[in-house]
Amino acid sequence: TKEGVGKYMADNKLRYYRKKQKLTLKDLSEKTGISVGYLSHLENGSRTNPSMKTMYKITQAVNASIEEVFFK
C-alpha cells in the first residue's frame, strides 16, 4: 500500500462483496444513493475516508458488515 494511506485501503474489499452480490457499480449506486464515480474511487483506493453513513449504506446493500468490507 502507499505510504500514509493506512489500514482502510489495504483492506478494502468493496469490489469483492459487490461482485459476490452480483451488483454492478450502477446497481450499487441505485441501492445506496451514492454516485457511481465515488463508489469507483472507493473500490480503486483513490478515495480512502468514507463517512460511517456511507460505509453503512454500502454494507447494507452488499449484505456484509462494515468491518468485513472496510477493515478486515
Coordinates of C-alpha atoms in Angstrom, one line a residue:
T1 CA 0.0 0.0 0.0
K2 CA 1.0 3.6 -0.4
E3 CA 2.6 5.3 2.5
G4 CA 0.2 7.2 4.7
V5 CA -3.0 5.7 3.2
G6 CA -3.5 3.5 6.2
K7 CA -5.3 0.3 7.0
Y8 CA -8.5 1.1 5.1
M9 CA -7.0 1.0 1.6
A10 CA -5.0 -2.2 2.3
D11 CA -8.1 -4.0 3.5
N12 CA -10.9 -2.6 1.2
K13 CA -12.9 -5.5 0.0
L14 CA -15.8 -3.5 -1.5
R15 CA -15.4 -4.9 -5.1
Y16 CA -15.3 -8.4 -3.7
Y17 CA -18.6 -8.0 -1.8
R18 CA -20.3 -6.1 -4.6
K19 CA -19.5 -8.8 -7.1
K20 CA -20.5 -11.5 -4.6
Q21 CA -23.9 -9.9 -4.6
K22 CA -23.8 -9.8 -8.4
L23 CA -24.1 -6.0 -8.4
T24 CA -22.7 -3.6 -10.9
L25 CA -21.4 -0.2 -9.7
K26 CA -24.6 1.3 -11.2
D27 CA -26.8 -1.2 -9.2
L28 CA -24.9 -0.4 -6.0
S29 CA -25.3 3.3 -6.7
E30 CA -29.0 2.9 -7.2
K31 CA -29.3 0.9 -4.0
T32 CA -27.3 3.4 -1.9
G33 CA -27.8 6.8 -3.4
I34 CA -24.0 7.1 -3.7
S35 CA -22.6 8.1 -7.1
V36 CA -21.0 5.6 -9.4
G37 CA -17.9 7.8 -9.5
Y38 CA -17.5 7.9 -5.7
L39 CA -18.1 4.1 -5.4
S40 CA -15.5 3.5 -8.1
H41 CA -12.9 5.7 -6.3
L42 CA -13.6 3.8 -3.1
E43 CA -13.0 0.5 -4.9
N44 CA -9.8 1.5 -6.5
G45 CA -8.4 3.2 -3.4
S46 CA -8.2 6.8 -4.7
R47 CA -10.7 7.8 -2.0
T48 CA -10.0 6.3 1.4
N49 CA -12.0 8.0 4.0
P50 CA -15.8 7.4 3.6
S51 CA -18.1 8.5 6.4
M52 CA -19.7 6.0 8.7
K53 CA -23.0 6.8 7.0
T54 CA -21.5 6.0 3.6
M55 CA -20.0 2.7 4.8
Y56 CA -23.3 1.7 6.4
K57 CA -25.2 2.3 3.2
I58 CA -22.7 0.3 1.2
T59 CA -22.5 -2.6 3.6
Q60 CA -26.3 -2.9 3.9
A61 CA -26.5 -3.1 0.1
V62 CA -23.8 -5.8 -0.1
N63 CA -25.1 -7.8 2.9
A64 CA -21.9 -7.5 4.9
S65 CA -20.6 -5.7 8.0
I66 CA -18.6 -2.5 7.9
E67 CA -15.7 -4.4 9.5
E68 CA -15.8 -7.1 6.8
V69 CA -15.8 -4.7 3.9
F70 CA -13.6 -1.9 5.1
F71 CA -11.4 -3.1 7.9
K72 CA -10.9 -6.9 7.9

